Amino acid sequence: AVTGHSLQKKCGFRSFVVGDDGYFRLNGKRVYVKCSHTGNCFPESAHFISRDRELLRRDFLMAKSTGFNMIRFISGAALPLQMDLCDEIGLMLYIEPTAGWCSRNGEHTAELYKQDLFSMIRRDRAHPSVVIWGLLNETTQDAGSDIVCHTARDILPELRKWDDTRLVLYSSGRWDRDPAVGSVSNPGKKEWQYLWGFDGEGLSPDGDLGDIHYYPNSVPLRKPARDRMRRFGEGTARPVFMSESGVGSALDTVQLTRKFMETDAMRHCPDVQMVFRMNEQFCNELTKFGFDNVVPMPSELMRGSMQNHVYYRTQAFDQLRGNPRLCGISLTGLLDHSICGEGLWTLHRRFKPGIADVLQDGFASLRWNLFPSAPALFRGDVLEVEGSIASEDVLKAGSTYTAVAGLFAEDGYPYDVRTYTFTVTEEMVRTMVVPVFRDTWDTADLEPGRYTCKAELLEADAAGGIRTVYICDRVSGSGEVWAAGISAEERKLLAGLGLIVRPLAEYAGEGVILAGHVDEELAGKLRKLAAEGAHVIALRAAEEADAALTILPENRRPAVRREADWLYHRETVLRPRGRFFAGMQTGLCDAHLYTDMITGVSLEAEGDAVPDVTDAIAFETGYPDPKGFLGGYKLGSFHIGKGELLINTFSLLDTAGTVPAAARLLVNLCMVF
């Protein structure tokens, strides 16, 4: 008898290109790419094939159900069974070789890169779900990595011998910054094409080409960052591809450690050990700063971070889907791979709370983009709201539509709902963004509280259309404070908050001293006054040129940690029922209320350097360094002789005129003593 083996594989045919107009087309139809990248990470190890085989497939079912049409495998190929599933459900794949990221120059760099790329192409080219070969990610042309960069740049003729049918993208993020090289090579092409952004023209004013990565360097996002996301591609007629952007959450180490215990995870695995170590550091931080009694369930802080995560992702969809120059977006990242909090769902493939709705709305072919002028404002300030609709070839050129929009109280009561009519133009259809209204609402007659901006389209089913805005009372303090290192403009601000500001020379031994910019000479004076009984508030203690920390004895001085809060960011926690927080939301800070006030500084302390009373702390689980954790305090006080020194890292003097929470905290600090 003759024996043998048989193998059946599915195949398919499709066309996926970037058209001459710079937009993606699948089988001739224009599509807006809705993508995220994955590191193919599993709970017990990034390099451990999961004991739960279903986890290998679940990412793609979750992605498809929430509106993604593409998944990017960053720096590493997909598993065959994953590609089989994507072939079946119609989820496009964008795949890069492992050598496409972090390769460094060496004797065999070019050889190893080609071997990695071509073996991947030969293995996976039969899968119709694979529509893009990506060659590089975030790779520069400097002396450390120019070999792999130039190898990828010049590889197209050789690559086309193995696969002539797929779109090839040169370098995600275009860190090479070479405008002479296009970002795109369509099927059948052996050269790079200038189809996106500034490719072939020179760098944009922000240093971008046609394939962009953008991570804001302040979280919560300040207005310049929000505005920049809406400006990408300005100055060129061609669209651009946002191939990475996003803001994550804290890594929920509380949930993860409990899940590991529940599932009897192998505790010897390095990734499991690291998660337990992060969680231990997080819990120890709460105890060290005296927050364990007021936050007995640390999971509450993680839930607060997830609420902020929903806000950041919704905000990003508004900025990016509302940008008429983007042809697609790829979010960072699909899951909490690499033991960080950047994902849309957890390592165990559970949606982070609220995120599934955000994704379905954000990726809808017809969805509202709403832009309130501020997430929180004083009662009496004018609220400006801009509304547009992202239309993926749904609204028709020449047609007129009707929308209603307005402000609603928390109980649903409508405040000044208005009607708008607009006609869609050919240009709006081309760019997939339709402006609808830009209007203002007076808030003088509103009660303080949480409001929603709502918008609806009457002739079609547009997703989203609800954004939160807080209206806050103006703050009025009373009494005298003595100022040191405070500018005339800052004195005017304090006076507007109801405070009588006296010069330090008139200080007679009682009351609060507000210290702005502190040099070494002023630090010596304040040290002496505190020892004699003064309450000194160092408002700019964390700034680089400030000497306020030298008021403390050397053994009590913290280490200043300045880090950009971006994709990975600290969360800020205000002590519940803390002495300085009357009239404020406490616990984990709601990003709506504390935008612009939170800085990228935390003060790390051990032993004697821990404040006598800590009123605000910061933490980041899943921080990308060997410890995996970043902590510290944001507001803390020290007894000095008969007096007290309060160390502050919040931006108060710069923002109290526009940010209600900053004004409230500034007044509370002055009034509590």
XYZ file of C-alpha atoms in Angstrom:
673
model
C 0.000 0.000 0.000
C 1.178 3.472 -0.765
C 0.890 5.980 2.073
C 1.260 9.721 1.895
C 0.330 13.044 3.344
C -2.032 15.613 1.961
C -2.314 19.292 2.796
C -5.130 21.608 1.844
C -4.762 25.365 1.973
C -7.198 28.105 1.112
C -6.232 30.826 -1.275
C -7.867 33.945 -2.593
C -7.405 36.898 -4.845
C -7.761 40.551 -4.069
C -6.305 43.878 -5.063
C -5.041 46.263 -2.397
C -3.263 49.415 -3.544
C -2.701 53.071 -2.809
C -4.351 54.995 -5.625
C -2.876 57.947 -7.473
C -4.928 60.165 -5.118
C -3.142 58.688 -2.060
C -6.116 56.722 -0.702
C -6.212 52.966 -0.071
C -8.341 50.855 -2.395
C -9.513 47.299 -1.840
C -10.761 45.620 -5.012
C -11.180 49.059 -6.549
C -13.240 50.514 -3.676
C -11.767 53.263 -1.513
C -11.312 52.216 2.128
C -10.205 54.134 5.187
C -7.652 51.928 6.939
C -8.609 51.194 10.568
C -5.678 49.377 12.076
C -3.756 48.615 15.244
C -0.508 46.821 15.855
C 0.131 43.755 17.964
C 3.214 42.202 19.487
C 1.438 38.812 19.607
C 1.977 38.670 23.356
C 0.398 36.100 25.688
C -0.238 36.170 29.424
C 2.706 34.133 30.627
C 5.287 35.294 28.121
C 5.660 37.147 24.854
C 7.618 34.114 23.633
C 5.457 31.398 25.173
C 2.786 29.777 23.025
C -0.339 30.170 25.108
C -1.729 27.127 26.884
C -5.108 28.473 25.783
C -4.995 27.972 22.014
C -8.065 30.184 21.610
C -6.048 33.219 22.762
C -4.037 32.924 19.547
C -7.200 33.761 17.586
C -9.189 35.963 19.938
C -7.413 39.242 19.129
C -8.689 39.096 15.560
C -12.271 38.237 16.430
C -12.331 41.109 18.946
C -10.757 43.456 16.410
C -13.184 42.530 13.649
C -16.190 42.939 15.954
C -15.178 46.468 16.965
C -14.572 47.864 13.488
C -10.940 47.200 12.621
C -10.283 46.243 9.018
C -6.524 45.662 9.375
C -4.011 44.413 11.958
C -0.325 45.245 11.837
C 2.195 42.698 13.104
C 4.943 44.985 14.308
C 8.440 43.531 14.054
C 7.430 39.908 13.685
C 5.290 37.641 11.549
C 1.866 36.250 12.447
C 1.296 32.606 13.297
C -0.177 30.535 10.448
C -3.379 29.711 12.330
C -3.902 33.440 12.905
C -3.538 34.161 9.217
C -5.925 31.301 8.438
C -8.546 32.979 10.640
C -7.971 36.385 9.038
C -8.354 34.788 5.601
C -11.704 33.422 6.784
C -13.143 36.565 8.406
C -11.751 39.112 5.947
C -9.363 40.979 8.233
C -6.403 42.483 6.360
C -2.857 42.003 7.678
C 0.156 44.319 7.490
C 3.253 42.339 8.446
C 6.876 43.306 9.140
C 9.967 41.153 9.702
C 11.498 40.989 13.163
C 14.669 42.569 11.768
C 12.669 45.621 10.669
C 12.916 47.221 14.092
C 15.929 47.810 16.355
C 18.449 46.191 14.000
C 21.882 47.732 14.406
C 24.845 47.923 12.063
C 27.088 44.884 11.898
C 29.080 42.698 9.545
C 26.022 40.599 8.569
C 23.218 43.143 9.037
C 22.111 43.241 5.401
C 22.329 39.457 5.017
C 20.317 38.761 8.177
C 17.710 41.362 7.306
C 17.134 39.856 3.854
C 16.966 36.342 5.249
C 14.335 37.394 7.793
C 12.251 39.353 5.278
C 12.319 36.860 2.426
C 11.667 33.797 4.585
C 8.584 35.566 5.931
C 7.387 36.477 2.430
C 7.937 32.960 1.068
C 6.055 31.408 3.963
C 3.085 33.806 4.104
C 2.541 35.011 0.535
C -0.262 32.491 -0.119
C -2.523 34.154 2.467
C -4.959 36.594 0.813
C -5.428 38.426 4.139
C -1.806 39.624 3.929
C -2.059 42.869 1.968
C 1.033 44.843 3.075
C 4.675 43.973 3.593
C 6.217 46.551 5.901
C 9.987 46.778 5.734
C 10.991 48.950 8.702
C 9.650 50.571 11.844
C 11.103 53.726 13.408
C 14.524 53.262 11.869
C 16.915 56.165 11.385
C 19.729 56.653 8.879
C 22.284 57.423 11.566
C 25.608 55.659 11.993
C 24.060 52.953 14.163
C 21.358 51.696 11.826
C 21.941 53.065 8.328
C 22.871 49.649 6.877
C 19.441 48.116 7.505
C 17.782 51.359 6.423
C 19.619 51.444 3.110
C 19.149 47.696 2.591
C 15.373 48.094 2.891
C 15.421 51.195 0.704
C 17.159 49.359 -2.145
C 15.492 45.950 -1.813
C 12.410 46.340 -4.028
C 13.779 44.706 -7.237
C 14.849 41.625 -5.260
C 11.632 41.549 -3.210
C 9.491 41.598 -6.344
C 11.059 38.314 -7.435
C 9.348 36.699 -4.453
C 6.083 38.660 -4.478
C 4.943 41.037 -7.175
C 1.342 41.298 -5.949
C 1.400 43.249 -2.706
C 1.657 46.784 -1.467
C 4.993 47.486 0.260
C 5.518 50.276 2.806
C 9.053 51.482 3.341
C 9.287 52.578 6.970
C 6.547 53.115 9.512
C 6.968 56.608 10.982
C 9.589 57.567 8.367
C 12.321 58.183 10.912
C 14.804 58.127 8.035
C 13.525 61.654 7.123
C 14.623 61.246 3.498
C 12.051 62.981 1.251
C 13.759 61.568 -1.835
C 12.364 58.138 -0.918
C 8.631 57.561 -1.218
C 6.704 55.727 1.500
C 4.771 53.444 -0.880
C 5.436 50.848 -3.554
C 2.301 49.491 -5.187
C 1.984 45.923 -6.515
C 4.168 45.425 -9.561
C 6.351 48.460 -8.823
C 10.099 48.236 -8.293
C 10.502 51.801 -7.096
C 9.198 53.970 -4.251
C 6.282 56.223 -5.135
C 5.429 59.736 -3.959
C 1.758 59.262 -3.078
C 1.564 60.535 0.525
C 2.158 63.854 2.227
C 5.482 65.553 1.712
C 7.242 62.581 0.092
C 9.403 63.931 -2.714
C 8.848 67.545 -1.629
C 10.841 67.935 1.592
C 9.929 67.675 5.247
C 6.789 69.320 6.604
C 7.175 72.141 9.167
C 6.839 69.465 11.880
C 9.463 67.240 10.225
C 6.992 64.719 8.805
C 6.808 62.844 5.526
C 3.847 60.757 4.342
C 3.816 58.057 7.034
C 3.510 59.525 10.527
C 3.838 58.457 14.149
C 2.523 60.882 16.727
C 2.576 60.567 20.502
C 1.777 63.718 22.485
C 4.304 64.576 25.202
C 1.723 65.684 27.766
C -1.173 63.638 29.114
C -3.903 64.784 29.569
C -3.540 66.322 26.118
C -3.046 70.078 26.125
C -4.554 72.233 23.406
C -1.382 72.460 21.238
C -1.244 68.668 21.045
C -4.948 68.417 20.236
C -4.605 71.070 17.538
C -1.548 69.435 16.012
C -3.412 66.161 15.533
C -5.928 68.042 13.420
C -3.174 69.717 11.337
C -1.185 66.733 10.085
C -0.765 66.982 6.330
C -1.348 70.724 6.088
C 0.574 72.239 3.209
C 0.398 69.297 0.820
C -2.366 68.151 -1.506
C -1.709 64.466 -0.813
C -3.126 62.574 2.181
C -0.949 61.111 4.936
C -1.120 57.801 6.805
C -1.087 57.943 10.619
C 0.534 54.575 11.222
C 0.946 54.946 15.008
C -0.779 57.111 17.582
C -2.439 56.519 20.923
C -2.630 57.011 24.683
C -3.016 53.948 26.874
C -3.977 53.320 30.484
C -2.191 52.070 33.551
C -1.346 48.379 33.315
C -3.955 46.855 35.631
C -1.548 44.814 37.733
C -4.244 44.307 40.378
C -6.473 42.452 37.924
C -3.528 40.683 36.297
C -2.061 39.266 39.508
C -5.485 38.012 40.590
C -6.019 36.416 37.194
C -2.604 34.763 37.394
C -3.486 33.335 40.807
C -6.894 32.209 39.555
C -5.411 30.387 36.549
C -2.360 28.947 38.331
C 0.011 30.804 36.022
C 3.579 29.563 36.033
C 5.211 31.876 38.556
C 8.717 31.173 37.253
C 7.923 32.931 33.956
C 9.761 36.291 33.841
C 6.699 38.176 32.592
C 4.552 36.829 35.426
C 7.228 37.691 37.970
C 7.462 41.210 36.579
C 3.715 41.796 36.887
C 3.727 40.649 40.524
C 6.752 42.873 41.178
C 5.035 45.905 39.607
C 1.912 45.320 41.671
C 3.957 45.003 44.849
C 5.685 48.310 44.105
C 2.326 49.957 43.423
C 0.805 48.724 46.689
C 3.959 49.618 48.635
C 3.760 53.142 47.206
C 0.224 53.548 48.535
C 1.369 52.412 51.974
C 4.519 54.548 52.001
C 2.613 57.751 51.333
C -0.263 56.883 53.654
C -2.859 56.225 50.960
C -3.563 52.610 51.911
C -6.183 53.644 54.480
C -8.071 55.984 52.131
C -7.708 53.682 49.117
C -8.298 50.230 50.639
C -9.210 48.791 47.211
C -6.395 49.664 44.759
C -8.557 48.278 41.949
C -10.586 51.523 42.226
C -7.562 53.467 40.978
C -7.217 51.104 38.041
C -10.895 51.600 37.197
C -10.327 55.354 37.246
C -7.449 54.933 34.800
C -9.729 52.962 32.480
C -12.263 55.830 32.534
C -9.515 58.239 31.498
C -8.484 55.760 28.812
C -11.968 55.962 27.280
C -11.696 59.763 27.273
C -8.267 59.762 25.602
C -9.292 57.303 22.900
C -12.523 59.180 22.148
C -10.571 62.424 21.957
C -8.045 60.827 19.573
C -10.800 59.577 17.270
C -12.215 63.111 17.127
C -8.842 64.623 16.247
C -7.841 61.981 13.693
C -11.165 61.180 12.038
C -11.777 64.941 11.983
C -8.524 65.578 10.090
C -9.404 65.804 6.368
C -5.870 64.901 5.287
C -5.616 61.365 6.706
C -6.199 58.270 4.579
C -6.093 55.874 7.530
C -5.061 55.418 11.144
C -3.310 52.692 13.093
C -3.831 52.838 16.838
C -1.306 51.944 19.495
C -1.789 49.182 20.506
C -4.138 46.234 20.202
C -3.445 44.718 23.627
C -1.228 45.189 26.654
C 1.702 43.511 24.952
C 5.242 44.015 26.294
C 3.810 44.161 29.842
C 2.567 47.728 29.483
C -0.792 49.480 29.521
C -0.948 50.628 25.898
C -3.581 48.168 24.765
C -7.277 48.331 24.039
C -7.704 45.051 25.884
C -5.808 43.012 28.447
C -3.328 40.175 28.113
C -6.185 37.771 28.885
C -8.212 39.308 26.017
C -10.775 41.194 28.054
C -11.925 44.561 26.727
C -10.891 47.408 28.964
C -14.100 48.907 30.428
C -15.936 51.069 27.905
C -13.435 50.690 25.084
C -15.508 48.423 22.816
C -18.156 51.149 22.414
C -15.449 53.745 21.763
C -13.944 51.612 18.998
C -17.246 50.846 17.313
C -18.180 54.528 17.326
C -14.686 55.666 16.385
C -14.434 53.384 13.367
C -18.006 53.846 12.150
C -18.246 54.771 8.492
C -20.336 57.758 9.585
C -19.435 59.345 12.936
C -19.491 62.687 14.709
C -16.288 64.548 15.611
C -16.981 67.066 18.376
C -14.496 69.643 19.646
C -15.478 71.526 22.824
C -13.129 74.470 23.431
C -12.220 73.067 26.852
C -13.161 69.961 28.866
C -13.838 72.134 31.937
C -14.524 75.866 32.150
C -15.768 78.517 34.539
C -19.435 79.371 34.630
C -19.810 82.533 32.558
C -17.097 81.534 30.096
C -18.179 81.052 26.504
C -18.189 77.414 25.396
C -17.280 76.997 21.748
C -18.111 73.692 20.081
C -17.132 72.612 16.592
C -18.803 69.629 14.951
C -17.902 67.688 11.842
C -18.848 64.307 10.436
C -16.377 61.673 9.284
C -18.048 60.169 6.217
C -16.468 57.188 4.566
C -18.230 57.710 1.221
C -21.655 57.747 2.940
C -22.870 61.360 2.641
C -23.406 62.326 -0.995
C -22.022 65.336 -2.826
C -24.715 67.875 -3.638
C -27.094 66.602 -0.938
C -28.297 68.821 1.890
C -28.606 67.439 5.427
C -29.951 68.623 8.777
C -28.295 68.332 12.192
C -29.309 69.344 15.702
C -26.820 70.107 18.466
C -26.934 71.517 21.959
C -25.902 71.351 25.587
C -27.669 69.043 28.038
C -27.630 68.958 31.841
C -26.731 65.784 33.707
C -30.421 64.992 34.240
C -31.014 65.246 30.486
C -32.570 68.709 30.481
C -31.784 70.425 27.127
C -30.093 73.808 27.131
C -30.330 75.761 23.887
C -30.577 73.070 21.182
C -30.003 74.424 17.673
C -30.617 73.272 14.102
C -28.076 73.390 11.270
C -28.376 72.635 7.561
C -25.353 71.936 5.378
C -24.631 70.857 1.834
C -21.914 68.310 1.065
C -19.362 69.298 -1.590
C -17.155 67.145 -3.813
C -14.132 68.250 -1.783
C -15.765 67.068 1.456
C -16.479 63.694 -0.114
C -12.857 63.432 -1.267
C -11.410 64.195 2.160
C -14.023 62.149 4.075
C -14.698 64.989 6.556
C -17.823 67.183 6.385
C -17.865 70.391 8.520
C -21.310 70.912 10.085
C -21.215 73.733 12.652
C -19.029 75.931 14.787
C -21.012 77.751 17.457
C -20.874 79.196 20.956
C -22.962 78.752 24.081
C -23.094 81.201 26.981
C -22.761 79.403 30.318
C -23.576 82.289 32.688
C -27.020 80.918 33.592
C -25.934 77.303 34.044
C -25.641 75.581 37.378
C -22.213 74.065 38.065
C -22.010 70.422 37.071
C -21.439 67.873 34.362
C -22.940 68.634 30.952
C -22.922 66.863 27.614
C -22.531 68.328 24.156
C -24.766 66.306 21.859
C -25.210 66.292 18.095
C -27.455 64.243 15.822
C -27.840 63.915 12.069
C -31.479 63.562 11.039
C -31.129 61.877 7.637
C -28.528 59.211 8.474
C -27.261 57.179 11.424
C -24.056 58.902 12.534
C -22.296 57.257 15.501
C -21.081 59.060 18.583
C -22.089 62.657 19.060
C -21.849 62.932 22.868
C -18.972 64.633 24.707
C -18.651 65.636 28.368
C -18.002 69.207 29.547
C -17.805 70.433 33.143
C -19.082 73.876 34.156
C -17.510 75.051 37.422
C -18.126 77.938 39.796
C -15.572 80.708 39.940
C -13.470 80.560 43.065
C -13.251 83.390 45.564
C -10.929 83.251 48.517
C -10.325 85.793 51.256
C -7.556 87.035 53.501
C -3.924 87.907 53.043
C -0.964 86.008 51.621
C 2.651 87.093 51.403
C 4.379 86.687 48.049
C 7.980 85.857 47.214
C 9.215 85.368 43.658
C 5.723 86.137 42.312
C 5.437 88.282 39.171
C 3.116 91.276 38.783
C 0.898 89.242 36.443
C 0.690 86.438 38.997
C -0.197 88.935 41.739
C -3.027 90.154 39.550
C -4.209 86.566 39.117
C -4.181 85.997 42.883
C -6.073 89.215 43.477
C -8.691 88.031 40.988
C -9.121 84.959 43.184
C -10.028 87.173 46.134
C -6.642 87.116 47.867
C -4.853 90.187 49.205
C -1.216 89.859 48.199
C 1.474 91.456 50.391
C 5.213 91.636 49.706
C 7.425 89.306 51.730
C 9.177 92.327 53.300
C 5.973 93.064 55.222
C 5.671 89.557 56.665
C 5.243 89.811 60.444
C 5.366 86.165 61.489
C 1.869 84.895 60.729
C 0.080 83.676 57.593
C 0.872 81.910 54.360
C 3.891 82.673 52.192
C 3.466 81.886 48.497
C 6.806 81.202 46.830
C 7.028 81.409 43.051
C 10.498 81.354 41.499
C 12.950 80.571 44.314
C 16.689 81.153 44.071
C 19.231 80.045 46.683
C 19.123 83.358 48.556
C 15.332 83.285 48.818
C 15.451 79.613 49.809
C 17.614 80.565 52.811
C 15.130 83.249 53.903
C 12.170 80.898 53.558
C 13.961 78.179 55.534
C 14.443 80.601 58.412
C 10.847 81.865 58.274
C 9.467 78.309 58.224
C 11.570 77.372 61.223
C 10.048 80.342 63.039
C 6.490 79.206 62.279
C 5.604 80.288 58.712
C 3.566 78.159 56.331
C 5.529 78.251 53.051
C 3.978 76.986 49.815
C 6.561 76.299 47.088
C 4.408 76.621 43.973
C 7.166 75.930 41.436
C 9.240 73.476 43.432
C 9.560 70.960 40.619
C 10.808 73.351 37.938
C 14.391 72.835 36.836
C 15.684 76.300 37.754
C 13.897 76.422 41.103
C 15.792 76.055 44.386
C 12.786 75.523 46.677
C 13.751 71.933 47.474
C 16.924 73.221 49.157
C 14.701 74.656 51.898
C 14.545 71.065 53.135
C 17.444 69.419 54.977
C 19.499 67.390 52.532
C 18.292 64.041 53.884
C 14.652 65.066 53.305
C 15.011 66.194 49.687
C 13.248 64.055 47.075
C 14.629 62.915 43.753
C 12.968 64.863 40.946
C 11.708 62.615 38.166
C 10.886 64.458 34.937
C 9.336 62.201 32.323
C 7.119 62.989 29.364
C 3.654 61.562 29.907
C 2.673 60.152 26.539
C 1.497 56.677 25.470
C 2.835 55.485 28.838
C 1.858 58.024 31.472
C 1.427 58.549 35.171
C -1.960 58.757 36.790
C -2.447 61.327 39.552
C -4.296 60.551 42.777
C -5.615 63.192 45.199
C -6.109 62.072 48.785
C -9.847 61.460 49.337
C -11.132 64.062 51.809
C -7.688 65.616 51.811
C -7.322 68.947 53.586
C -6.637 70.897 50.374
C -9.360 69.456 48.168
C -12.637 70.948 49.349
C -14.983 71.262 46.384
C -12.760 69.082 44.174
C -12.997 65.613 42.660
C -10.515 63.391 44.480
C -9.173 59.887 44.081
C -7.741 59.236 40.642
C -7.926 62.522 38.738
C -10.552 62.770 36.009
C -8.716 63.958 32.888
C -11.579 66.286 31.949
C -11.096 68.319 35.116
C -7.318 68.313 35.438
C -6.132 68.915 31.850
C -3.272 71.498 31.744
C -2.774 71.385 35.506
C -0.965 68.034 35.726
C 2.760 68.231 34.961
C 5.264 65.592 33.899
C 7.069 65.700 37.246
C 6.902 63.410 40.243
C 9.059 63.457 43.376
C 10.498 60.113 44.433
C 11.155 59.648 48.124
C 12.278 56.993 50.576
C 12.861 57.038 54.307
C 13.287 60.545 55.741
C 12.502 62.098 52.357
C 8.876 60.938 52.524
C 6.661 63.956 53.363
C 5.107 64.170 56.805
C 1.763 64.397 55.025
C 1.334 63.432 51.364
C -1.732 64.848 49.660
C -1.226 63.780 46.040
C 0.738 60.961 44.432
C 1.409 59.657 40.930
C 1.925 56.140 39.627
C 2.588 54.316 36.405
C 2.438 50.546 36.213
C 3.842 49.218 32.966
C 6.479 51.927 32.670
C 9.089 50.984 30.033
C 12.156 50.537 32.187
C 13.623 47.517 34.046
C 11.553 48.205 37.187
C 8.332 48.589 35.227
C 7.006 51.134 37.712
C 7.179 54.886 38.182
C 5.784 56.516 41.317
C 6.331 59.451 43.639
C 4.368 62.295 45.133
C 2.921 65.464 43.612
C 1.942 67.433 46.723
C 3.448 66.923 50.149
C 4.252 68.876 53.304
C 7.152 68.859 55.757
C 7.456 70.159 59.305
C 10.354 72.590 59.552
C 10.888 73.866 63.078
C 7.612 75.475 64.152
C 6.379 75.866 60.580
C 5.644 73.906 57.468
C 6.835 73.681 53.873
C 4.403 72.501 51.207
C 5.989 71.156 48.019
C 3.795 71.408 44.911
C 4.319 70.018 41.394
C 0.987 71.053 39.824
C 0.924 73.905 37.336
C -1.186 76.427 39.281
C 0.074 79.956 38.674
C 0.160 79.334 34.918
C -3.304 77.799 34.637
C -5.516 79.098 37.462
C -6.972 81.749 35.170
C -8.414 79.172 32.781
C -8.549 75.804 34.590
C -11.189 75.682 37.357
C -9.461 72.888 39.295
C -6.186 74.836 39.351
C -7.937 77.950 40.681
C -9.746 75.911 43.327
C -6.580 74.168 44.522
C -4.586 77.400 44.610
C -7.198 79.091 46.785
C -7.570 76.018 48.995
C -3.822 75.939 49.626
C -3.905 79.542 50.786
C -7.035 79.237 52.901
C -6.476 76.006 54.796
C -3.809 77.326 57.189
